[in-house]
Coordinates of C-alpha atoms in Angstrom, one line a residue:
M257 CA -3.8 14.2 14.1
Q258 CA -4.4 15.6 10.5
P259 CA -1.7 16.2 8.3
T260 CA -0.9 19.9 7.6
D261 CA -0.1 21.3 4.0
S262 CA 2.2 24.3 3.3
T263 CA 0.2 27.5 3.2
S264 CA 3.0 29.1 0.6
P265 CA 1.5 30.1 -2.7
K266 CA 1.3 27.4 -5.4
A267 CA 3.8 27.5 -7.9
S268 CA 2.8 28.2 -11.4
N269 CA 3.1 25.9 -14.5
F270 CA 2.1 25.5 -17.9
L271 CA -1.1 23.8 -17.2
R272 CA -2.2 26.8 -14.7
Q273 CA -1.0 29.2 -17.4
I274 CA -3.3 27.5 -19.8
I275 CA -6.1 27.3 -17.4
E276 CA -5.8 31.1 -16.5
A277 CA -5.7 32.1 -20.0
D278 CA -8.9 30.0 -20.9
L279 CA -10.7 31.5 -18.2
A280 CA -9.7 35.3 -19.2
S281 CA -10.5 34.4 -22.7
G282 CA -14.1 32.8 -21.9
R283 CA -13.4 29.9 -23.9
D284 CA -15.7 27.8 -22.1
A285 CA -18.3 30.5 -21.0
G286 CA -21.1 28.9 -22.8
R287 CA -20.7 25.1 -21.5
R288 CA -23.9 23.6 -20.1
F289 CA -24.2 21.0 -17.6
A290 CA -27.4 19.2 -16.2
G291 CA -25.4 17.6 -13.4
T292 CA -25.1 14.3 -14.9
P293 CA -23.3 13.4 -18.4
G294 CA -25.3 14.1 -21.4
D295 CA -25.1 14.5 -25.3
A296 CA -26.1 17.7 -27.4
Q297 CA -29.9 17.0 -27.1
E298 CA -29.8 16.3 -23.5
L299 CA -27.7 19.5 -22.8
A300 CA -29.6 21.9 -25.2
D301 CA -32.1 23.2 -22.4
A302 CA -29.6 22.4 -19.4
P303 CA -28.5 25.5 -17.2
L304 CA -25.0 27.0 -17.8
D305 CA -22.2 25.3 -15.5
T306 CA -21.6 26.6 -12.6
A307 CA -18.2 25.0 -12.3
R308 CA -15.5 27.4 -13.7
I309 CA -13.7 24.1 -14.9
R310 CA -13.9 20.4 -14.9
T311 CA -11.3 18.1 -14.7
R312 CA -11.1 14.2 -14.3
F313 CA -9.1 11.6 -12.7
P314 CA -9.7 8.5 -15.3
P315 CA -8.0 5.4 -14.0
E316 CA -8.8 1.8 -15.4
P317 CA -9.9 -0.4 -12.7
N318 CA -7.3 -3.1 -13.5
G319 CA -5.0 -2.8 -10.4
Y320 CA -4.0 -0.8 -7.4
L321 CA -3.0 2.8 -7.8
H322 CA 0.5 3.8 -7.3
I323 CA 2.6 6.8 -6.8
G324 CA 2.2 8.2 -10.2
H325 CA -1.3 8.1 -9.9
A326 CA -1.0 10.0 -6.8
K327 CA 0.5 12.9 -8.7
S328 CA -2.5 12.6 -11.1
I329 CA -4.9 12.7 -8.4
C330 CA -3.3 15.8 -6.7
L331 CA -3.0 17.5 -10.1
N332 CA -6.5 17.1 -11.3
F333 CA -8.5 17.4 -7.8
G334 CA -6.0 20.2 -7.0
L335 CA -6.6 22.3 -10.2
A336 CA -10.2 22.1 -9.8
Q337 CA -10.1 23.3 -6.2
D338 CA -7.9 25.9 -6.9
Y339 CA -9.8 27.4 -9.9
G340 CA -13.4 26.8 -8.5
G341 CA -14.0 23.7 -10.5
V342 CA -14.9 20.2 -10.3
C343 CA -12.8 17.2 -10.7
H344 CA -14.8 13.8 -11.8
L345 CA -13.8 10.5 -10.8
R346 CA -14.1 8.4 -13.8
L347 CA -13.5 4.3 -13.9
D348 CA -12.4 3.8 -17.6
D349 CA -13.5 0.0 -17.6
T350 CA -13.6 -0.7 -21.3
N351 CA -11.4 -3.6 -20.9
P352 CA -13.4 -6.2 -19.3
E353 CA -10.9 -8.9 -18.9
K354 CA -8.9 -7.3 -16.6
E355 CA -11.1 -5.2 -14.2
D356 CA -12.6 -6.0 -11.1
E357 CA -14.7 -4.7 -8.3
E358 CA -12.1 -5.0 -5.9
Y359 CA -10.1 -2.4 -8.1
V360 CA -12.9 0.1 -8.2
Q361 CA -13.1 0.3 -4.1
A362 CA -9.4 0.4 -4.0
I363 CA -9.5 3.4 -6.1
R364 CA -12.1 5.1 -4.3
D365 CA -10.2 4.5 -1.1
A366 CA -7.0 6.0 -2.5
V367 CA -8.6 9.2 -3.7
R368 CA -10.5 9.7 -0.4
W369 CA -7.4 8.8 1.5
L370 CA -5.3 11.5 -0.1
G371 CA -7.9 14.1 0.8
F372 CA -10.1 14.6 -2.2
D373 CA -13.7 13.8 -3.1
W374 CA -15.9 13.6 -6.1
V375 CA -18.9 14.7 -4.4
V376 CA -19.2 18.3 -4.6
G377 CA -22.4 20.2 -3.6
G378 CA -24.2 17.0 -2.9
V379 CA -23.7 15.8 -6.6
N380 CA -21.8 12.6 -6.8
H381 CA -19.4 13.1 -10.0
E382 CA -18.4 9.2 -10.1
Y383 CA -18.9 8.0 -13.6
F384 CA -18.0 4.5 -15.4
A385 CA -17.0 4.5 -19.0
S386 CA -19.7 1.5 -19.3
D387 CA -22.6 3.9 -18.4
D388 CA -21.9 5.2 -21.7
F389 CA -21.6 2.2 -23.8
D390 CA -25.0 2.8 -25.6
F391 CA -23.7 6.3 -26.7
M392 CA -20.7 5.1 -27.6
Y393 CA -22.3 2.5 -29.8
R394 CA -24.6 5.1 -31.2
G395 CA -21.9 7.5 -32.1
A396 CA -20.0 4.4 -33.7
C397 CA -23.2 4.0 -36.3
A398 CA -23.3 7.7 -36.9
L399 CA -19.8 7.7 -38.0
I400 CA -20.4 4.6 -40.1
K401 CA -23.5 6.1 -41.5
A402 CA -21.4 9.3 -42.6
G403 CA -18.8 7.4 -44.2
L404 CA -16.5 8.2 -41.5
A405 CA -15.9 4.2 -40.3
Y406 CA -16.0 1.2 -41.6
V407 CA -16.0 -2.7 -40.6
D408 CA -12.6 -4.2 -41.5
E409 CA -12.2 -7.9 -41.9
Q410 CA -8.4 -7.9 -42.5
S411 CA -6.5 -10.6 -40.0
P412 CA -4.7 -8.8 -37.1
E413 CA -1.3 -9.4 -38.7
D414 CA -2.3 -7.8 -42.2
M415 CA -3.8 -5.0 -40.5
R416 CA -0.5 -4.4 -38.6
R417 CA 1.6 -5.0 -41.7
N418 CA -0.6 -2.6 -43.7
R419 CA -0.5 0.4 -41.4
G420 CA 3.0 1.4 -42.5
T421 CA 6.2 2.5 -40.8
L422 CA 7.0 6.2 -39.6
T423 CA 8.6 6.6 -43.1
E424 CA 6.2 4.8 -45.3
P425 CA 2.4 5.3 -45.7
G426 CA -0.1 2.6 -44.9
V427 CA -2.1 0.7 -47.5
N428 CA -6.0 0.9 -47.7
S429 CA -7.8 -2.1 -46.4
P430 CA -9.8 -3.9 -49.2
W431 CA -12.8 -3.2 -46.9
R432 CA -12.0 0.5 -46.7
E433 CA -14.6 1.4 -49.2
R434 CA -17.5 -0.7 -48.5
P435 CA -20.9 0.8 -48.7
A436 CA -21.9 2.3 -45.4
S437 CA -24.9 0.1 -45.4
E438 CA -22.9 -3.0 -45.4
S439 CA -20.5 -1.8 -42.6
L440 CA -23.2 -1.1 -40.4
E441 CA -25.1 -4.4 -41.1
R442 CA -21.5 -6.1 -40.2
F443 CA -21.3 -3.8 -37.0
E444 CA -24.8 -4.6 -36.0
A445 CA -23.8 -8.5 -36.3
M446 CA -20.7 -7.8 -34.4
R447 CA -22.8 -6.5 -31.5
A448 CA -25.1 -9.6 -31.8
G449 CA -22.3 -11.9 -31.4
K450 CA -22.3 -13.3 -34.6
H451 CA -18.4 -13.2 -35.5
A452 CA -15.5 -14.3 -33.7
E453 CA -12.9 -12.5 -31.8
G454 CA -10.3 -11.1 -33.9
S455 CA -12.2 -11.7 -37.2
M456 CA -13.2 -7.9 -37.8
V457 CA -12.8 -4.5 -36.3
L458 CA -14.5 -1.0 -36.6
R459 CA -12.3 1.3 -37.7
A460 CA -12.3 5.2 -38.3
K461 CA -11.7 6.4 -41.8
I462 CA -9.1 9.3 -41.8
D463 CA -6.0 8.8 -43.7
M464 CA -3.7 5.8 -44.0
A465 CA -0.8 8.0 -45.6
A466 CA -1.2 10.5 -42.3
P467 CA 2.6 11.2 -40.9
N468 CA 1.0 10.4 -37.6
I469 CA 0.2 6.8 -37.6
N470 CA -2.3 7.3 -34.9
L471 CA -4.4 8.8 -37.6
R472 CA -4.1 5.8 -40.1
D473 CA -7.7 4.6 -39.7
P474 CA -7.4 3.7 -36.1
A475 CA -9.7 0.9 -34.5
I476 CA -12.6 2.2 -32.4
Y477 CA -14.4 -1.2 -31.7
R478 CA -13.4 -4.6 -31.3
I479 CA -14.9 -8.0 -30.4
K480 CA -14.5 -9.3 -27.0
F481 CA -16.5 -12.2 -25.6
A482 CA -16.0 -11.2 -21.8
H483 CA -17.9 -10.9 -18.6
H484 CA -18.1 -7.4 -17.8
H485 CA -17.9 -6.4 -14.2
R486 CA -21.0 -4.0 -14.4
T487 CA -22.5 -5.0 -17.8
G488 CA -22.4 -8.5 -17.5
D489 CA -22.7 -10.4 -20.8
R490 CA -24.7 -7.6 -22.2
W491 CA -22.1 -6.6 -24.6
C492 CA -19.3 -8.5 -26.7
I493 CA -17.9 -5.7 -28.5
Y494 CA -15.9 -2.8 -26.5
P495 CA -14.9 0.4 -27.5
M496 CA -11.3 1.3 -27.7
Y497 CA -10.0 3.4 -25.1
T498 CA -8.6 6.0 -27.7
Y499 CA -12.4 6.3 -29.0
A500 CA -14.0 6.1 -25.3
H501 CA -11.8 8.6 -23.7
P502 CA -12.8 11.9 -25.8
V503 CA -16.5 10.7 -25.7
E504 CA -16.6 10.7 -22.0
D505 CA -14.7 13.7 -21.7
A506 CA -17.3 15.4 -23.8
L507 CA -20.3 13.8 -22.2
E508 CA -18.9 14.9 -18.7
R509 CA -18.4 18.4 -20.1
I510 CA -14.6 18.1 -19.3
T511 CA -13.0 21.4 -19.9
H512 CA -9.3 20.4 -19.6
S513 CA -8.3 16.6 -20.2
I514 CA -5.1 16.4 -18.6
C515 CA -3.0 13.1 -19.7
T516 CA 0.6 11.9 -19.5
L517 CA 3.1 12.5 -22.6
E518 CA 2.3 9.0 -24.0
F519 CA -1.1 10.6 -25.1
E520 CA 0.3 13.4 -26.9
D521 CA 0.6 11.5 -30.4
Q522 CA -3.2 10.4 -29.9
R523 CA -4.4 14.4 -29.3
P524 CA -5.2 14.4 -33.1
F525 CA -7.4 11.7 -32.8
Y526 CA -8.8 12.8 -29.8
D527 CA -9.8 16.2 -31.6
W528 CA -11.0 14.2 -34.6
V529 CA -13.4 12.2 -32.8
L530 CA -14.9 15.0 -30.9
A531 CA -15.2 17.2 -33.7
Q532 CA -16.9 14.6 -36.1
L533 CA -19.7 13.7 -33.3
A534 CA -20.0 17.4 -32.9
D535 CA -20.6 17.8 -36.4
L536 CA -23.1 14.9 -36.5
G537 CA -25.2 16.6 -33.9
L538 CA -24.3 14.1 -31.0
L539 CA -22.1 16.2 -28.9
A540 CA -22.3 19.8 -27.5
R541 CA -19.7 22.4 -27.9
P542 CA -17.5 23.7 -26.5
L543 CA -15.4 20.6 -26.6
P544 CA -12.9 19.4 -24.2
H545 CA -9.1 20.3 -24.8
Q546 CA -6.4 17.6 -24.0
H547 CA -3.2 18.6 -22.4
E548 CA -0.3 16.4 -21.7
F549 CA 2.2 16.6 -19.0
A550 CA 5.4 14.4 -18.1
R551 CA 4.6 11.2 -16.0
L552 CA 6.2 10.5 -12.7
N553 CA 9.3 8.6 -12.9
L554 CA 10.7 7.6 -9.4
T555 CA 14.1 6.1 -8.9
Y556 CA 14.3 2.4 -7.4
V557 CA 10.4 1.6 -8.3
V558 CA 8.6 0.2 -10.9
T559 CA 5.0 1.6 -11.8
S560 CA 3.9 -0.7 -14.6
K561 CA 0.6 -2.3 -13.5
R562 CA 1.7 -5.5 -15.2
K563 CA 5.1 -5.7 -13.6
L564 CA 3.5 -4.7 -9.8
A565 CA 1.1 -7.5 -10.5
Q566 CA 3.9 -9.7 -11.5
L567 CA 5.5 -9.0 -8.2
V568 CA 2.4 -9.7 -6.5
N569 CA 1.1 -12.7 -8.1
E570 CA 4.4 -14.5 -8.1
R571 CA 4.7 -13.7 -4.6
Y572 CA 7.9 -11.5 -4.6
V573 CA 5.8 -9.2 -2.2
D574 CA 3.1 -9.7 0.3
G575 CA 0.1 -8.4 -1.8
W576 CA -0.9 -5.2 -3.4
D577 CA -0.2 -3.3 -0.1
D578 CA 3.3 -4.5 0.6
P579 CA 5.0 -1.5 2.3
R580 CA 7.9 -2.2 -0.5
L581 CA 5.7 -1.0 -3.3
P582 CA 4.9 2.1 -4.7
T583 CA 1.1 1.4 -4.7
I584 CA -1.0 4.1 -2.6
A585 CA -2.1 1.0 -0.5
G586 CA 1.5 0.0 0.0
L587 CA 2.9 3.7 0.8
R588 CA 0.1 4.0 3.3
R589 CA 0.5 1.0 5.0
R590 CA 4.5 2.0 5.4
G591 CA 3.4 5.1 7.0
Y592 CA 3.5 7.9 4.3
T593 CA 1.0 10.5 4.9
P594 CA -1.6 12.0 2.8
G595 CA 0.0 15.3 3.5
A596 CA 3.5 14.1 2.3
L597 CA 2.3 12.7 -1.0
R598 CA 0.5 16.1 -1.6
L599 CA 3.5 17.9 -0.6
F600 CA 5.8 15.8 -3.0
A601 CA 3.5 16.4 -5.7
E602 CA 3.5 20.1 -5.4
R603 CA 7.5 20.1 -5.1
I604 CA 8.1 18.1 -8.0
G605 CA 5.9 20.1 -10.1
V606 CA 4.5 19.7 -13.5
S607 CA 6.4 20.1 -17.1
K608 CA 6.4 18.8 -20.4
S609 CA 10.0 17.0 -20.2
D610 CA 10.3 13.2 -18.8
S611 CA 12.9 13.2 -16.2
W612 CA 13.6 11.1 -13.0
I613 CA 12.9 12.1 -9.6
D614 CA 15.0 10.6 -6.8
D615 CA 13.1 8.8 -4.4
T616 CA 15.1 10.5 -1.5
T617 CA 12.7 13.7 -2.5
L618 CA 9.5 11.8 -1.5
D619 CA 11.4 11.0 1.8
G620 CA 12.3 14.5 2.3
A621 CA 8.5 15.7 1.9
L622 CA 7.5 12.7 4.3
R623 CA 9.9 13.9 7.3
D624 CA 8.7 17.4 6.8
D625 CA 5.1 16.3 7.1
L626 CA 5.7 14.1 9.9
D627 CA 8.0 15.9 12.0
P628 CA 5.7 18.5 13.3
Q629 CA 2.7 16.0 13.8
A630 CA 4.3 12.7 14.9
P631 CA 4.2 11.9 18.4
R632 CA 7.8 10.8 19.9
A633 CA 8.4 7.1 21.7
M634 CA 11.6 5.5 22.6
A635 CA 12.2 1.9 21.3
V636 CA 15.1 -0.6 21.2
L637 CA 15.5 -2.5 18.1
D638 CA 18.7 -4.6 19.0
P639 CA 18.2 -5.1 22.6
L640 CA 20.8 -5.7 24.9
K641 CA 20.0 -5.8 28.7
L642 CA 21.5 -3.5 31.0
V643 CA 21.3 -4.2 34.8
L644 CA 21.6 -1.6 37.4
T645 CA 23.4 -3.5 40.2
N646 CA 22.9 -0.8 42.9
W647 CA 19.3 -0.2 42.1
D648 CA 18.0 -1.6 45.2
A649 CA 20.4 0.0 47.5
V650 CA 19.6 3.6 46.2
M651 CA 16.1 3.3 45.1
G652 CA 14.8 0.7 47.5
S653 CA 13.8 -3.1 46.5
G654 CA 11.0 -3.4 44.4
V655 CA 10.4 0.5 43.6
L656 CA 10.1 1.6 40.0
D657 CA 10.9 5.1 39.2
D658 CA 8.3 7.0 37.3
C659 CA 10.1 8.8 34.2
H660 CA 8.1 11.1 31.6
A661 CA 8.7 12.9 28.3
P662 CA 6.9 15.3 26.1
V663 CA 4.7 13.4 23.5
H664 CA 6.1 16.0 21.4
P665 CA 9.0 18.7 21.9
H666 CA 7.1 21.5 20.0
H667 CA 3.5 20.9 21.2
P668 CA 3.5 20.9 24.9
E669 CA -0.2 20.9 24.9
W670 CA -0.1 17.2 23.7
G671 CA 1.0 16.5 27.5
Q672 CA 3.5 13.9 28.7
R673 CA 4.1 10.3 27.9
H674 CA 5.0 8.1 31.0
F675 CA 7.3 5.0 31.6
K676 CA 8.9 3.3 34.3
L677 CA 12.8 2.9 35.2
G678 CA 13.8 0.0 37.2
P679 CA 16.8 -2.4 37.9
Q680 CA 16.7 -3.9 34.4
V681 CA 16.4 -1.7 31.1
W682 CA 16.9 -2.5 27.7
I683 CA 19.2 -0.5 25.5
E684 CA 20.7 -0.7 21.9
R685 CA 23.6 -3.2 21.3
G686 CA 25.6 -0.5 19.7
D687 CA 25.4 1.7 22.7
F688 CA 28.0 -0.4 24.3
E689 CA 31.6 -1.1 23.5
Q690 CA 34.1 -3.1 25.8
I691 CA 37.0 -1.1 24.0
P692 CA 35.6 2.1 22.7
P693 CA 36.8 3.7 19.5
K694 CA 37.7 7.2 19.6
G695 CA 34.7 9.5 19.5
F696 CA 32.5 7.0 21.3
F697 CA 30.9 8.8 24.5
R698 CA 28.2 6.1 25.2
L699 CA 28.5 2.9 27.5
F700 CA 32.2 1.5 28.2
P701 CA 33.6 0.4 31.5
G702 CA 34.2 3.3 33.5
N703 CA 32.2 5.8 31.3
R704 CA 29.4 7.7 32.5
V705 CA 26.1 8.3 30.3
R706 CA 22.5 9.5 30.9
L707 CA 19.5 7.3 30.5
K708 CA 17.4 9.7 28.5
Y709 CA 14.8 11.4 30.7
G710 CA 16.1 9.5 33.7
H711 CA 19.2 9.3 35.6
V712 CA 23.0 9.3 35.0
I713 CA 24.8 5.9 35.3
E714 CA 28.3 4.5 35.3
C715 CA 29.2 1.6 33.5
T716 CA 30.8 -1.3 35.5
G717 CA 31.4 -4.1 33.1
A718 CA 29.7 -6.5 30.8
T719 CA 29.1 -10.5 30.8
F720 CA 30.2 -12.1 27.5
D721 CA 29.0 -15.7 26.2
A722 CA 31.6 -18.4 24.6
H723 CA 31.7 -16.7 21.3
G724 CA 32.4 -13.1 22.6
Q725 CA 29.2 -11.9 22.3
V726 CA 28.1 -9.6 25.0
T727 CA 25.1 -10.7 26.8
E728 CA 24.3 -8.2 29.5
V729 CA 26.1 -4.8 30.5
Q730 CA 26.2 -4.0 34.5
A731 CA 26.1 -0.2 35.6
V732 CA 25.5 1.5 38.8
L733 CA 23.0 4.5 39.4
V734 CA 24.5 7.7 40.1
P735 CA 22.2 9.1 42.8
D736 CA 20.1 12.2 42.7
T737 CA 21.0 13.0 39.1
K738 CA 17.3 12.5 37.3
S739 CA 16.4 14.7 34.6
G740 CA 14.3 17.8 35.7
T741 CA 15.6 17.6 39.3
P742 CA 18.0 20.0 41.1
G743 CA 20.5 17.5 40.9
A744 CA 20.3 16.9 37.0
N745 CA 23.2 19.0 36.2
A746 CA 25.5 18.3 39.1
V747 CA 27.1 15.6 36.8
K748 CA 28.3 16.5 33.5
V749 CA 28.3 13.5 30.8
K750 CA 28.7 13.6 27.0
G751 CA 26.8 10.6 26.0
V752 CA 22.8 10.0 26.3
V753 CA 21.4 6.6 25.7
T754 CA 17.7 5.8 24.7
W755 CA 16.1 2.8 26.6
V756 CA 13.1 1.2 27.4
G757 CA 12.4 -0.5 31.1
A758 CA 12.3 -4.2 31.3
A759 CA 9.2 -3.4 33.9
D760 CA 6.7 -1.9 31.3
A761 CA 8.3 -2.3 27.8
A762 CA 6.3 -4.0 25.2
P763 CA 7.5 -6.6 22.8
A764 CA 7.4 -5.5 19.2
Q765 CA 7.9 -6.9 16.0
V766 CA 9.7 -4.3 13.7
R767 CA 9.8 -4.4 10.1
L768 CA 12.9 -2.8 8.5
Y769 CA 12.0 -2.0 4.9
G770 CA 14.3 -0.7 2.5
R771 CA 14.5 -0.1 -1.4
L772 CA 13.0 -3.4 -3.4
F773 CA 15.4 -2.9 -6.2
T774 CA 19.1 -2.3 -6.0
Q775 CA 19.3 -0.2 -9.1
P776 CA 17.9 3.3 -9.7
Q777 CA 16.1 2.3 -12.9
P778 CA 15.2 -1.4 -12.4
D779 CA 13.7 -1.9 -15.8
A780 CA 16.3 0.2 -17.8
G781 CA 16.8 -0.8 -21.3
G782 CA 14.5 -3.6 -21.3
R783 CA 16.4 -5.4 -18.2
D784 CA 14.4 -7.9 -16.5
F785 CA 13.6 -5.9 -13.2
L786 CA 13.5 -9.2 -11.2
C787 CA 17.0 -9.7 -11.7
V788 CA 17.9 -6.5 -9.7
L789 CA 15.5 -7.3 -6.5
N790 CA 17.1 -6.4 -3.4
P791 CA 17.4 -9.4 -1.1
D792 CA 17.7 -7.2 1.9
S793 CA 14.7 -5.1 1.3
L794 CA 13.0 -6.5 4.5
R795 CA 14.7 -7.2 7.9
V796 CA 12.2 -8.4 10.5
V797 CA 13.7 -7.8 14.2
S798 CA 12.4 -8.4 17.8
G799 CA 12.4 -5.3 19.6
W800 CA 10.8 -3.4 22.6
V801 CA 8.8 -0.2 22.6
E802 CA 7.5 2.1 25.3
P803 CA 4.0 1.6 26.5
S804 CA 2.5 4.7 24.8
A805 CA 3.6 3.0 21.4
A806 CA 2.5 -0.3 22.0
Q807 CA -1.0 1.0 22.9
A808 CA -1.5 3.1 19.6
P809 CA -4.3 2.1 17.0
C810 CA -3.4 0.8 13.8
G811 CA -2.0 3.3 11.3
T812 CA -0.3 5.7 13.9
S813 CA 2.9 7.3 13.0
F814 CA 5.9 7.7 15.5
Q815 CA 9.2 9.1 15.6
F816 CA 11.3 6.5 17.2
E817 CA 14.0 8.7 19.2
R818 CA 17.4 8.1 17.2
H819 CA 15.9 5.6 14.8
G820 CA 13.3 7.5 12.4
Y821 CA 9.7 7.3 11.6
F822 CA 7.5 4.1 12.1
V823 CA 4.0 3.3 12.1
T824 CA 1.7 0.7 13.6
D825 CA 1.0 -1.8 10.7
L826 CA -2.6 -1.3 9.2
R827 CA -2.9 -5.3 8.7
D828 CA -1.3 -7.1 11.6
H829 CA -1.0 -4.7 14.6
A830 CA -3.2 -5.6 17.3
P831 CA -3.7 -5.2 21.3
G832 CA -1.0 -7.3 22.9
R833 CA 0.8 -7.9 19.3
A834 CA 2.8 -4.5 18.5
V835 CA 3.9 -4.5 14.9
F836 CA 5.8 -1.6 13.4
N837 CA 6.9 -0.8 9.8
R838 CA 9.7 1.7 9.4
T839 CA 8.7 4.3 7.1
T840 CA 11.9 6.1 6.9
T841 CA 15.1 7.0 8.9
L842 CA 15.5 10.6 10.5
R843 CA 17.7 11.6 8.0
D844 CA 18.8 10.1 4.3
G845 CA 21.8 8.3 4.4
R846 CA 21.3 6.7 0.9
A847 CA 22.0 9.7 -1.2
G848 CA 25.1 9.8 -3.2

């Protein structure tokens, strides 16, 4: 069953307005593209780009993607789709110490699972920053020769101290005015591995008194003796992300480079890099434009990759796909659907202002997506045995009654699910009270209820252990009251009880997941987020489910009647071993 997205018109936002204005003005009308990234020379004779816009989703492959990345994926791929464009998948692998092929594959899986693809018209638009290392090096050499970059041999401490503050200008490096030929020689020696890490960096020469500290001669290359997951040991110098990012955008002919707000102060340097390399004849115009939006801040989660990695590595959770994590792998395993995440991204919208989104908004989108598509089933999560003492007398010894219910109440074409009613069934422990409180309409001695989709029964008593804990409930079957038969309405009852038959119910491990943290902003104010871990974020119970649910393949979502939405676990569910994860409850009981 495929998720269905809303067909309502997409809400406008400032990014859509920018794109529409750019298209109307023809800002990028002369853009050329040959099907692969290219510099000015390679694009000179390339055809005009058939894509109206080009966006990109550029994660670093140093961890698993999370809910914030899901918003960015939906935004970048969605805008490209809506405006007749193409979105590239770019792996920004400029930091070799933290990157791994495992993360590359996890990123691909996450994007495709969300319903998007970077292969358009048979052209694969997956790119790696490392594919452009040669050009980046060539661009850096051109900047040096033009007097726009220099090799600085200050210590990292001196560089930080001489950078200045928000109110005081920086101090020029003593190597700032060294001849271009000398900087070029040093830079080539850096590449050849002749200098130690931290001994020197290549810096852009802009303005050490600039009000924007990011323009005070930022570093563009550093020495790093680290094995790269794609280039091996070919390089021992690596470009800084702030230099690589605009270069990659330009080579890929990106029109709208959409970033989160923390990159807003970097935009002047982004524009500086592009303008200088274009003036030097290395990059083709028109050049990309960077636009920033507010990142997603969701309550009761952390999205820092460093903190997520700490939770995984220190075993506070069971891997990157732990259903309590906000990683896309974790959300998927918990039972969140691609349609729900797309709907969530659409509902929260795009703005320029940081704000916190309540996590109940995500669950609301999930319920709206799952309700029309999740098959129904009955399950008992806190089992209590119910014995129908007159079963043999009324139905016959050894007889089981065939019961059925719709797979989905609003989709009769999906057919019926079937299960057996017999002399023993499992009910929820909370459905019996020896002394019922006011307003309790389920099982207590002398009361009649309907076993849903089955017969009316009358409670006759219960058995208790030495501690006063009920161990069994007894009842009698009221004849000729089965649902769907002429006598079904002959006996009126106020209570309906869900159940599963002992004859064909399947045992199931059910994992009841809750919030991982007890505070809505776990790391607010620099707080140690580990101090507010929720000790009750996972409760595992042994329950019973009807046959249709137990036989479902991994990753199948159900609405367990009365309980909420559950999914067969992607990792542990198997034939003969039913494992379900609670995705969310039927209604939000956590707000307020």
